[in-house]
PDB file of C-alpha atoms in Angstrom:
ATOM      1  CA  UNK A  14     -28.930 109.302 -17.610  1.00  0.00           C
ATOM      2  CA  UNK A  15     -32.435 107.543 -18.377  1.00  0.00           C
ATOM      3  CA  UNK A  16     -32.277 106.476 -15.251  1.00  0.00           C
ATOM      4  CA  UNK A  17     -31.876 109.064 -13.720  1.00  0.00           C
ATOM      5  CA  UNK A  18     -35.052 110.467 -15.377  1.00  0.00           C
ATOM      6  CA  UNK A  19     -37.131 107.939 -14.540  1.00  0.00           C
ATOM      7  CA  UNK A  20     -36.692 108.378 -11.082  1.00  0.00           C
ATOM      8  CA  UNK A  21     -37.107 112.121 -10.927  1.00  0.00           C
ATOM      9  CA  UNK A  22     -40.721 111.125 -12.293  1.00  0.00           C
ATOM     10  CA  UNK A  23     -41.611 109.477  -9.219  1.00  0.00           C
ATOM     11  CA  UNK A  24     -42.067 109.310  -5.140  1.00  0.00           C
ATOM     12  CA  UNK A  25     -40.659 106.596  -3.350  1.00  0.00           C
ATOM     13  CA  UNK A  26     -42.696 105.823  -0.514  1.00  0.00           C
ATOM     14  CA  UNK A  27     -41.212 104.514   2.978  1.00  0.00           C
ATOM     15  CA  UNK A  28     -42.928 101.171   2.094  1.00  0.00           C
ATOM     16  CA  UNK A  29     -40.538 100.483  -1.014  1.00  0.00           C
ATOM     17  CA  UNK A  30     -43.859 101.693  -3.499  1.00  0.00           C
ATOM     18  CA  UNK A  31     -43.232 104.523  -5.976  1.00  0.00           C
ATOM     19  CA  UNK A  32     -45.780 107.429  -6.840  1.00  0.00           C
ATOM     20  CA  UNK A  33     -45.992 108.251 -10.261  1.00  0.00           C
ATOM     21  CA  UNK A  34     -45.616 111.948 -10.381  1.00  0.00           C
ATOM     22  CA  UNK A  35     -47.758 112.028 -13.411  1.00  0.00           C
ATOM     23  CA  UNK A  36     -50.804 110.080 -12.978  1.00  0.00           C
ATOM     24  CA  UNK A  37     -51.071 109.580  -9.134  1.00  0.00           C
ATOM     25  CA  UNK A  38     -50.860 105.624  -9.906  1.00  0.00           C
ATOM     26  CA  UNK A  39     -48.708 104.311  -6.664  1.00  0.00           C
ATOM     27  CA  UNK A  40     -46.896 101.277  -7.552  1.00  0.00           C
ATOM     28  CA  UNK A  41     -45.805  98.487  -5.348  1.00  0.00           C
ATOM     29  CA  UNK A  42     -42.477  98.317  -6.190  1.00  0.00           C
ATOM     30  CA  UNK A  43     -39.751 101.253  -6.906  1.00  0.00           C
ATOM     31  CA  UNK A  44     -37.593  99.220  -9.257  1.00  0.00           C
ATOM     32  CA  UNK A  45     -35.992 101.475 -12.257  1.00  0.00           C
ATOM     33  CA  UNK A  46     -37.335  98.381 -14.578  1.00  0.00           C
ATOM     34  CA  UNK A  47     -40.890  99.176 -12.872  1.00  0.00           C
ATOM     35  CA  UNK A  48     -40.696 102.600 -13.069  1.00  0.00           C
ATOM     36  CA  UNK A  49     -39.996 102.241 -16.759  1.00  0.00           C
ATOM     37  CA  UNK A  50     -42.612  99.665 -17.884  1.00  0.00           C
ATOM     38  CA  UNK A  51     -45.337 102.113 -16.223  1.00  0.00           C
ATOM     39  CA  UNK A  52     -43.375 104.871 -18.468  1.00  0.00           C
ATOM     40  CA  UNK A  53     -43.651 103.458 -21.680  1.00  0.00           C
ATOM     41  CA  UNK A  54     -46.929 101.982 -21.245  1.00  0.00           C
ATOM     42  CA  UNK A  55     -48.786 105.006 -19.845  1.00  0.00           C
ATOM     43  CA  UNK A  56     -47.153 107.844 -20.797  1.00  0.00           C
ATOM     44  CA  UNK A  57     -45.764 107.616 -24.275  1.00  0.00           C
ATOM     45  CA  UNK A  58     -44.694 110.784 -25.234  1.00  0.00           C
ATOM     46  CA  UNK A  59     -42.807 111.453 -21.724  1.00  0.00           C
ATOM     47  CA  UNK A  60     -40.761 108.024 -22.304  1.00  0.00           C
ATOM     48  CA  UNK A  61     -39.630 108.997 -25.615  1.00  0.00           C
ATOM     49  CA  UNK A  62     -38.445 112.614 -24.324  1.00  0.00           C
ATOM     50  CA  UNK A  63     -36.390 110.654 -22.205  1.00  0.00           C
ATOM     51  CA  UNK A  64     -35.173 108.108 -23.712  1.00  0.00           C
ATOM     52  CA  UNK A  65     -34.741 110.227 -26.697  1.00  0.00           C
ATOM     53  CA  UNK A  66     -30.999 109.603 -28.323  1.00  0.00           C
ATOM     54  CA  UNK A  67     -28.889 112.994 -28.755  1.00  0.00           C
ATOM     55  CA  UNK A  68     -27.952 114.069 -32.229  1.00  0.00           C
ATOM     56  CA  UNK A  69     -25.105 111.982 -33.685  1.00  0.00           C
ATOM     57  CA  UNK A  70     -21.616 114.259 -33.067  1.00  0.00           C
ATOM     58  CA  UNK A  71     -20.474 115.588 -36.264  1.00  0.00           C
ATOM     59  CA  UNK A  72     -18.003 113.062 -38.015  1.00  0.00           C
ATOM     60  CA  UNK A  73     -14.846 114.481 -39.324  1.00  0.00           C
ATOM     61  CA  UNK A  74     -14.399 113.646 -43.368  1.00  0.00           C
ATOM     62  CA  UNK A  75     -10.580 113.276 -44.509  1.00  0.00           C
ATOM     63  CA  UNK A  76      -9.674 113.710 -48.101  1.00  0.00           C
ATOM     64  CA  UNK A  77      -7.718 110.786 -49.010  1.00  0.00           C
ATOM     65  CA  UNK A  78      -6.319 110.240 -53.191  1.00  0.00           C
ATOM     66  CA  UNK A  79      -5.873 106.790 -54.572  1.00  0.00           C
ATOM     67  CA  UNK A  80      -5.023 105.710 -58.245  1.00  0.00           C
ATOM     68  CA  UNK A  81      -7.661 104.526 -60.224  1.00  0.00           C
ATOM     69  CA  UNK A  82      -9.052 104.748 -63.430  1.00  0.00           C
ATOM     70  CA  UNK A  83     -12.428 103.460 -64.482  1.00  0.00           C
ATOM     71  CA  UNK A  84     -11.166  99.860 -66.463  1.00  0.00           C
ATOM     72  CA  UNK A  85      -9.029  99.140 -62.988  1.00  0.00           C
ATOM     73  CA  UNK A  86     -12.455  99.745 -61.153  1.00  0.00           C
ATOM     74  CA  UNK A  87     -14.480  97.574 -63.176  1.00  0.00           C
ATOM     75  CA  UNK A  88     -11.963  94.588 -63.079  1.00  0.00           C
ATOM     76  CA  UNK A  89     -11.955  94.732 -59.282  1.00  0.00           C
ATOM     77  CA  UNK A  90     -15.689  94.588 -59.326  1.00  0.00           C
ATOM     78  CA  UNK A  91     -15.673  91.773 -61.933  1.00  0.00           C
ATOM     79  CA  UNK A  92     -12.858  90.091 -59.487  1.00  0.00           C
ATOM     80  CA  UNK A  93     -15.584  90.392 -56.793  1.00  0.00           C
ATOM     81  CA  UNK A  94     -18.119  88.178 -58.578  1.00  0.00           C
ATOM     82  CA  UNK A  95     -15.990  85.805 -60.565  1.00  0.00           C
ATOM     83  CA  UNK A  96     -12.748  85.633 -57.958  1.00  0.00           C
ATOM     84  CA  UNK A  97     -13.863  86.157 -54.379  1.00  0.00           C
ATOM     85  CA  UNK A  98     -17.165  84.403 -54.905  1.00  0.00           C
ATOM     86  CA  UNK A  99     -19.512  87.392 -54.156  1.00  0.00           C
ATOM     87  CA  UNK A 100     -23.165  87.624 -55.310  1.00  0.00           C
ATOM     88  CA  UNK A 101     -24.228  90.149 -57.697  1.00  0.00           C
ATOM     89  CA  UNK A 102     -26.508  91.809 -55.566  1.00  0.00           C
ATOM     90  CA  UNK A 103     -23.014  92.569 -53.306  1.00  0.00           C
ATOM     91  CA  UNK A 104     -23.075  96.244 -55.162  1.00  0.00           C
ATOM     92  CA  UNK A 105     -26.432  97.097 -54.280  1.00  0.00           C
ATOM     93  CA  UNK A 106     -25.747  96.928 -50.445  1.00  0.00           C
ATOM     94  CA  UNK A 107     -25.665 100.346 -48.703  1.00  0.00           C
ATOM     95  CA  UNK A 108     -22.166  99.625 -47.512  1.00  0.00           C
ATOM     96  CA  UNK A 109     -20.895  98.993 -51.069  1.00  0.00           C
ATOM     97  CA  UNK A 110     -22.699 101.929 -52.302  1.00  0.00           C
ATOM     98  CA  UNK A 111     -21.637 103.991 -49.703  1.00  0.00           C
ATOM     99  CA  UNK A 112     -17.872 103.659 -51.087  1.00  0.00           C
ATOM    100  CA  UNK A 113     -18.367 102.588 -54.684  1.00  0.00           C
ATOM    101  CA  UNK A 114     -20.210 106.178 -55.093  1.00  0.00           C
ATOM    102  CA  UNK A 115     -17.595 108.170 -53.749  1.00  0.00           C
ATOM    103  CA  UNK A 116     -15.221 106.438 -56.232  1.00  0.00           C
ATOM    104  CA  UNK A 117     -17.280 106.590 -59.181  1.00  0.00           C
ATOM    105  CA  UNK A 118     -18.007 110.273 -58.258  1.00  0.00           C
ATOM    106  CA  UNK A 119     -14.270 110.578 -58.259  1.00  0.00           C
ATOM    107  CA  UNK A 120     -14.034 108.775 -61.797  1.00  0.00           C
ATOM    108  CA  UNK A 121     -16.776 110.534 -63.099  1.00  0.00           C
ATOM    109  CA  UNK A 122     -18.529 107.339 -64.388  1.00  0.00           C
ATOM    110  CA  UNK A 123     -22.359 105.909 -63.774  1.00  0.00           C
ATOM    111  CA  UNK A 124     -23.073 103.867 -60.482  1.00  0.00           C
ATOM    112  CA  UNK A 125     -21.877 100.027 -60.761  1.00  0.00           C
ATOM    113  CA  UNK A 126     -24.930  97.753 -60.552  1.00  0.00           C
ATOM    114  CA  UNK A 127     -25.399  94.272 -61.365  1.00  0.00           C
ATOM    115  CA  UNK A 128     -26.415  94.756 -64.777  1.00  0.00           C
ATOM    116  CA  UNK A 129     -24.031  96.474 -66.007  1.00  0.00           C
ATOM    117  CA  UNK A 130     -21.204  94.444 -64.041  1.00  0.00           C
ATOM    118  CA  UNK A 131     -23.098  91.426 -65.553  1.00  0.00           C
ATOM    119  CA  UNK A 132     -22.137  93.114 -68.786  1.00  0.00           C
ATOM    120  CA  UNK A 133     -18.204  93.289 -68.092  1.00  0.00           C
ATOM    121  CA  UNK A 134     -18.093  89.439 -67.304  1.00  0.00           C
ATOM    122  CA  UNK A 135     -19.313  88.756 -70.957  1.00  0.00           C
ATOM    123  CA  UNK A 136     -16.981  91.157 -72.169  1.00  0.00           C
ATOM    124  CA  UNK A 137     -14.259  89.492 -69.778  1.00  0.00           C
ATOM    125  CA  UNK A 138     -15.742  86.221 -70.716  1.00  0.00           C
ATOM    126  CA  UNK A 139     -15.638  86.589 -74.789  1.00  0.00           C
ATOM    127  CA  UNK A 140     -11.733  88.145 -74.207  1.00  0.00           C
ATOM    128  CA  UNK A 141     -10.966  85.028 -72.322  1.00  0.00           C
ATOM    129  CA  UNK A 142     -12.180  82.664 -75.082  1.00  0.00           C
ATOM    130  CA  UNK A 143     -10.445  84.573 -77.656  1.00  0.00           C
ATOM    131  CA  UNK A 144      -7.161  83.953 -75.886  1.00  0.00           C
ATOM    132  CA  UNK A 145      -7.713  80.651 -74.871  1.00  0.00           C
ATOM    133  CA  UNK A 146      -8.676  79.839 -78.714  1.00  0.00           C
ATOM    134  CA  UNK A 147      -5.584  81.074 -79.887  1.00  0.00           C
ATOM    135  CA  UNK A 148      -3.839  78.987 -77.211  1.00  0.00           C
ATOM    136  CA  UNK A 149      -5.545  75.693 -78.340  1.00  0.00           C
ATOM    137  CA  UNK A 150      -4.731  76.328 -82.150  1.00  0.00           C
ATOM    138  CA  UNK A 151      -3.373  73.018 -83.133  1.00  0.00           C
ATOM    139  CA  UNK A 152      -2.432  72.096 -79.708  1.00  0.00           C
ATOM    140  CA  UNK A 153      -3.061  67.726 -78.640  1.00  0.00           C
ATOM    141  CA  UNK A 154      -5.141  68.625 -75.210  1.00  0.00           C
ATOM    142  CA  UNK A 155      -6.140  66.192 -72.557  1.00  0.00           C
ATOM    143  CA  UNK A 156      -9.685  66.446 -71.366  1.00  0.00           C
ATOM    144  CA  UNK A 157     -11.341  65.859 -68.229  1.00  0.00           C
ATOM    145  CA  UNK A 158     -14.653  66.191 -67.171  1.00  0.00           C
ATOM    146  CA  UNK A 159     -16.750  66.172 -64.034  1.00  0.00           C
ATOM    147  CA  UNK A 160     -19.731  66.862 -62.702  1.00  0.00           C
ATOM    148  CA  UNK A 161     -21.075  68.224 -59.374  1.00  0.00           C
ATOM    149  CA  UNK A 162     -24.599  68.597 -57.952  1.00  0.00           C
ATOM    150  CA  UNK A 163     -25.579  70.589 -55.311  1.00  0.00           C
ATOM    151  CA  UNK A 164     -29.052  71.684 -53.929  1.00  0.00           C
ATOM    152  CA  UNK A 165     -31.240  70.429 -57.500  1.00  0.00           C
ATOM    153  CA  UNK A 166     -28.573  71.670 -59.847  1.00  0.00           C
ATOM    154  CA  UNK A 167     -25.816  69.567 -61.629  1.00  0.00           C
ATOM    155  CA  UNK A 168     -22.848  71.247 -63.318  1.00  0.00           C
ATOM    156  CA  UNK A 169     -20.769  69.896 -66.009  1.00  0.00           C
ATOM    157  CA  UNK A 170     -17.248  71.218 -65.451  1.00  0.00           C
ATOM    158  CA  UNK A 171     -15.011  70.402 -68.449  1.00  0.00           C
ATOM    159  CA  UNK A 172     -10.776  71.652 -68.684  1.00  0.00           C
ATOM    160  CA  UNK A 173      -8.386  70.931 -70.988  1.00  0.00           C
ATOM    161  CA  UNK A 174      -4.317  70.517 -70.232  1.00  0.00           C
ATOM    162  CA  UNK A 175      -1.799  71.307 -72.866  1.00  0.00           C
ATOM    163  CA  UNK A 176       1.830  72.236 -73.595  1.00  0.00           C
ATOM    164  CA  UNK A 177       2.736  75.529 -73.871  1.00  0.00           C
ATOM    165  CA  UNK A 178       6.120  76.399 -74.194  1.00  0.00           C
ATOM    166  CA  UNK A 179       7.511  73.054 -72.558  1.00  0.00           C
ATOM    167  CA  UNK A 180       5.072  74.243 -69.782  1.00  0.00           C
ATOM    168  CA  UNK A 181       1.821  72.193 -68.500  1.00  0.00           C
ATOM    169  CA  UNK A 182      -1.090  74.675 -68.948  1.00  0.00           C
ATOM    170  CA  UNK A 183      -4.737  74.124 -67.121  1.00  0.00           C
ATOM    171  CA  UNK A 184      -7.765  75.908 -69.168  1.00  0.00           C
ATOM    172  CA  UNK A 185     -11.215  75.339 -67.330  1.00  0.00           C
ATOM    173  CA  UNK A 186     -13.498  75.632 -70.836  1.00  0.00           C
ATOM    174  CA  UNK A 187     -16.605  75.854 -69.237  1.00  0.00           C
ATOM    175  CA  UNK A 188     -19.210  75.306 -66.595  1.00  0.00           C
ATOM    176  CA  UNK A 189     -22.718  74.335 -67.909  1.00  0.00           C
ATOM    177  CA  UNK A 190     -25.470  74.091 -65.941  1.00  0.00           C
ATOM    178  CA  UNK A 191     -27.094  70.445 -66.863  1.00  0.00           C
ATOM    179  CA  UNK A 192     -30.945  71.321 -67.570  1.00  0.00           C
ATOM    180  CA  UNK A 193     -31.359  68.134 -69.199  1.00  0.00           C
ATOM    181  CA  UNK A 194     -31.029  64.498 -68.265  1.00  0.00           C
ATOM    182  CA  UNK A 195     -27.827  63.509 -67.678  1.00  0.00           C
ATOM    183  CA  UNK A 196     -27.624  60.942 -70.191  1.00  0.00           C
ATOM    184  CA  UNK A 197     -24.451  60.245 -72.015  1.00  0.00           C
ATOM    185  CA  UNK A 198     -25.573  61.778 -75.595  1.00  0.00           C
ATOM    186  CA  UNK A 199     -26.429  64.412 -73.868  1.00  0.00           C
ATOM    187  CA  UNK A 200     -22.905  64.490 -72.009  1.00  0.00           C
ATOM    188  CA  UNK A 201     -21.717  63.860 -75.080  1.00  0.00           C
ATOM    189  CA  UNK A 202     -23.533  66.668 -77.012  1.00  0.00           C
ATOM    190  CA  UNK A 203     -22.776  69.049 -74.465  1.00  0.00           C
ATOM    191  CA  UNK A 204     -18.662  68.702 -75.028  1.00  0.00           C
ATOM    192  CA  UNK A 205     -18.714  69.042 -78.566  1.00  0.00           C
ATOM    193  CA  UNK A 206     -20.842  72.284 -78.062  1.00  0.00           C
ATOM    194  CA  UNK A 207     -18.304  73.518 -75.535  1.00  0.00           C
ATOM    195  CA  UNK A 208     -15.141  72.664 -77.582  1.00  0.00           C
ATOM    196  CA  UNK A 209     -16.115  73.831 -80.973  1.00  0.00           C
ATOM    197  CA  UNK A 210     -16.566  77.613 -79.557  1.00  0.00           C
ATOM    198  CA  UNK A 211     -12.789  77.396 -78.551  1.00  0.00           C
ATOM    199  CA  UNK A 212     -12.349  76.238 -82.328  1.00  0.00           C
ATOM    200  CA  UNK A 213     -11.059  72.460 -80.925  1.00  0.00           C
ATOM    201  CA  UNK A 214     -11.396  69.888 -83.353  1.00  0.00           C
ATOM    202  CA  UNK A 215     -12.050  66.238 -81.759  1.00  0.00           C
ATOM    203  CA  UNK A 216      -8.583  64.835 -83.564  1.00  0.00           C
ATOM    204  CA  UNK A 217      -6.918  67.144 -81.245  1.00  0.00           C
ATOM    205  CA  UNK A 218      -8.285  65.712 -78.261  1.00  0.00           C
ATOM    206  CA  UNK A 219      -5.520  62.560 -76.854  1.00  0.00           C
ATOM    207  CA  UNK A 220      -6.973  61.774 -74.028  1.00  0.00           C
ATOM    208  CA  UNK A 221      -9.917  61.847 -71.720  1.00  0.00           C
ATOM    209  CA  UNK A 222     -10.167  61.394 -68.352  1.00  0.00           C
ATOM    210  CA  UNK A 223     -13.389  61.135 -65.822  1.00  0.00           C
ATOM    211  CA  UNK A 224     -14.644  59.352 -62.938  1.00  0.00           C
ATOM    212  CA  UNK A 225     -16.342  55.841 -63.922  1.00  0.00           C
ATOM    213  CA  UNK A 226     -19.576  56.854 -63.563  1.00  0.00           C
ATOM    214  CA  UNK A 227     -21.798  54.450 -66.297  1.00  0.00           C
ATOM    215  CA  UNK A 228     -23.073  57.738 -68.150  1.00  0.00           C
ATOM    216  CA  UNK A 229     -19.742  59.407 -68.627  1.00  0.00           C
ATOM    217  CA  UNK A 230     -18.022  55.920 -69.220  1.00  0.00           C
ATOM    218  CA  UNK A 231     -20.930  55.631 -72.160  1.00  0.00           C
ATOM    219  CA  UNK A 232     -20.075  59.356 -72.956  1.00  0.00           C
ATOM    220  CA  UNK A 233     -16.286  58.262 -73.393  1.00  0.00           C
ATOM    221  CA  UNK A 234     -16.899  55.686 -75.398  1.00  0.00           C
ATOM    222  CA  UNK A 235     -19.679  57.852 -78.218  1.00  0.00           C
ATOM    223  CA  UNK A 236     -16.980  60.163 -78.097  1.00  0.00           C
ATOM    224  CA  UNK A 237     -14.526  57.894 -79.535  1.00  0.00           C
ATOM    225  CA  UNK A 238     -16.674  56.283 -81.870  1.00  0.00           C
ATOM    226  CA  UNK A 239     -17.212  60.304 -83.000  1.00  0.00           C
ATOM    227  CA  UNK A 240     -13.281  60.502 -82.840  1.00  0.00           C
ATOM    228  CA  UNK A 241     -13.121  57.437 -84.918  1.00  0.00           C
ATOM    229  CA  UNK A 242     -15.825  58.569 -87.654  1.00  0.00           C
ATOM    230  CA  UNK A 243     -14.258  62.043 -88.304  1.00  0.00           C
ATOM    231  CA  UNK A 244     -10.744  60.326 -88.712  1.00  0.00           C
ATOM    232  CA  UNK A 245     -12.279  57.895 -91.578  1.00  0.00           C
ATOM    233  CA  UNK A 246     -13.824  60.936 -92.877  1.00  0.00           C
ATOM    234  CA  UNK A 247     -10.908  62.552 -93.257  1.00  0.00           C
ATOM    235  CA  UNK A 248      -9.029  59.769 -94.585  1.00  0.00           C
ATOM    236  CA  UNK A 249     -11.778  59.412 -96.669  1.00  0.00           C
ATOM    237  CA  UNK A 250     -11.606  62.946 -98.217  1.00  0.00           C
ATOM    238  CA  UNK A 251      -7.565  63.036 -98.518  1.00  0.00           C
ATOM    239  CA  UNK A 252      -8.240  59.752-100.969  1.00  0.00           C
ATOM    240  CA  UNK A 253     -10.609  61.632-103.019  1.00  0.00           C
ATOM    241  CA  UNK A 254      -8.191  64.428-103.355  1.00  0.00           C
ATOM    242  CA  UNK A 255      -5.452  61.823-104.134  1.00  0.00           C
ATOM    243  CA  UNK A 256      -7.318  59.760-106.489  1.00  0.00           C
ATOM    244  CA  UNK A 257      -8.490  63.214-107.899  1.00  0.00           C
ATOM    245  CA  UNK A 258      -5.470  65.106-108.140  1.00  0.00           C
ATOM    246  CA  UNK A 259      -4.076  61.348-109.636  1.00  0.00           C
ATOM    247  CA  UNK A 260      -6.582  61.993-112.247  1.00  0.00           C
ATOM    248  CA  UNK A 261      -5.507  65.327-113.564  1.00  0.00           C
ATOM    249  CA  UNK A 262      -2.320  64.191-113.554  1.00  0.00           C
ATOM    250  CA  UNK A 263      -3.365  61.699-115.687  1.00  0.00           C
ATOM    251  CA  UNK A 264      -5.311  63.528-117.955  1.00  0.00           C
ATOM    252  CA  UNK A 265      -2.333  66.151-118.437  1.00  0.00           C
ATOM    253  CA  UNK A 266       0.118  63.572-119.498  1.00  0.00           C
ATOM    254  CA  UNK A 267      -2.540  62.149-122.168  1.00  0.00           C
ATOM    255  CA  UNK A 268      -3.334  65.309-123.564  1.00  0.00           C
ATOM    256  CA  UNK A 269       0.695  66.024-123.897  1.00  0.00           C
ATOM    257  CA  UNK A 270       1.275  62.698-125.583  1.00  0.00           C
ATOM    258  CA  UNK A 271      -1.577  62.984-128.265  1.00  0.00           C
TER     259      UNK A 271
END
């Protein structure tokens, strides 16, 4: 149809030239493209009356009902971030928007963002230790560790396997981004962090496993001798409570016999 419009705004000459209807100019060549470079160049507004896109036809809106409370729709969007991968800044895209706000219209509830998505991971996050710290409550657990490093950062990933139930259970404790050198105290420093806020003592660890990297070989090795130490420290206080508890005893039977 723009085409078409073009045309009718010029005079094609025997010679193959076109006449521009509106300014007189006579071009050499009566090409549409020609036609419609001298258009848009010269004569603005006329171009954009005809090349001027018709109103959009009316779309037709269905009603549709789905089940769905607001805790379902705020686990799907935590899902998004900590299952499928998806940035944080997903929920600010007009696509997103254009669905999430129909559904929290539906729900009644604020519009999702990243802030206060950002809030239902830590909520997520602090439910999750509190299981998995009831899990680990005097529970032997392996522990491996490994670390990655991609594009300047390095993360420490550290799990723990353990028996539950006569079944093999995989816990990933943590991921912690490594902002200081990765040296093995600070390896070292950085698992006793992570398992003390799942309440694991280091008597429950049985094993360790890593790659053979020197730092986290050294790391192994401190993490024995730390093993070690709070073993003879606790043999240490049961035979202060023995020799103690020997010594009552003691004192009891004296005071009986005199």
């Amino acid at each position: 149809m723009g085409h078409l419009c073009v045309n009718n705004q010029f005079e094609e000459g025997e010679d193959g030239s076109a006449r521009c209807k509106l300014c007189k100019t006579v071009l050499k060549s009566s090409k549409t493209s020609n036609l419609k470079r001298h258009l848009e160049t010269i004569h603005v507004e006329e171009y954009g009356a005809i090349f001027e896109e018709p109103p959009p036809t009316p779309r037709k809106m269905r009603k549709i009902q789905i089940e769905m409370d607001e805790a379902l729709f705020y686990e799907s969007c935590v899902k998004m971030t900590t299952v499928a991968g998806m940035p944080l800044n997903v929920f600010e895209a007009p696509g997103v928007q254009d669905v999430f706000s129909r559904i929290e219209s539906g729900l009644g509830i604020n519009h999702v963002n990243r802030n206060n998505v950002t809030e239902r991971i830590e909520h997520v996050a602090k439910q999750f230790r509190s299981f998995v710290r009831s899990e680990l409550k005097g529970k032997r657990v392996c522990l491996k560790m490994d670390e990655a490093s991609r594009r300047g950062r390095s993360v420490l990933g550290i799990n723990v396997q353990f028996l539950h139930q006569k079944k093999l259970v995989i816990r990933t404790l943590g991921l912690i981004d490594l902002e200081v050198a990765h040296t093995a105290e600070n390896i070292k420093a950085e698992v006793i962090k992570l398992i003390s806020e799942y309440g694991l003592s280091l008597r429950q660890i049985y094993t360790i496993t890593t790659d053979n990297g020197a730092n986290f070989v050294k790391a192994v090795e401190l993490l024995k001798q730390e093993i070690a130490r709070y073993m003879q420290m606790r043999a240490t206080e049961r035979s202060r409570i023995r020799i103690a508890s020997e010594m009552l005893l003691a004192a009891a039977i004296l005071r009986e016999s005199s």
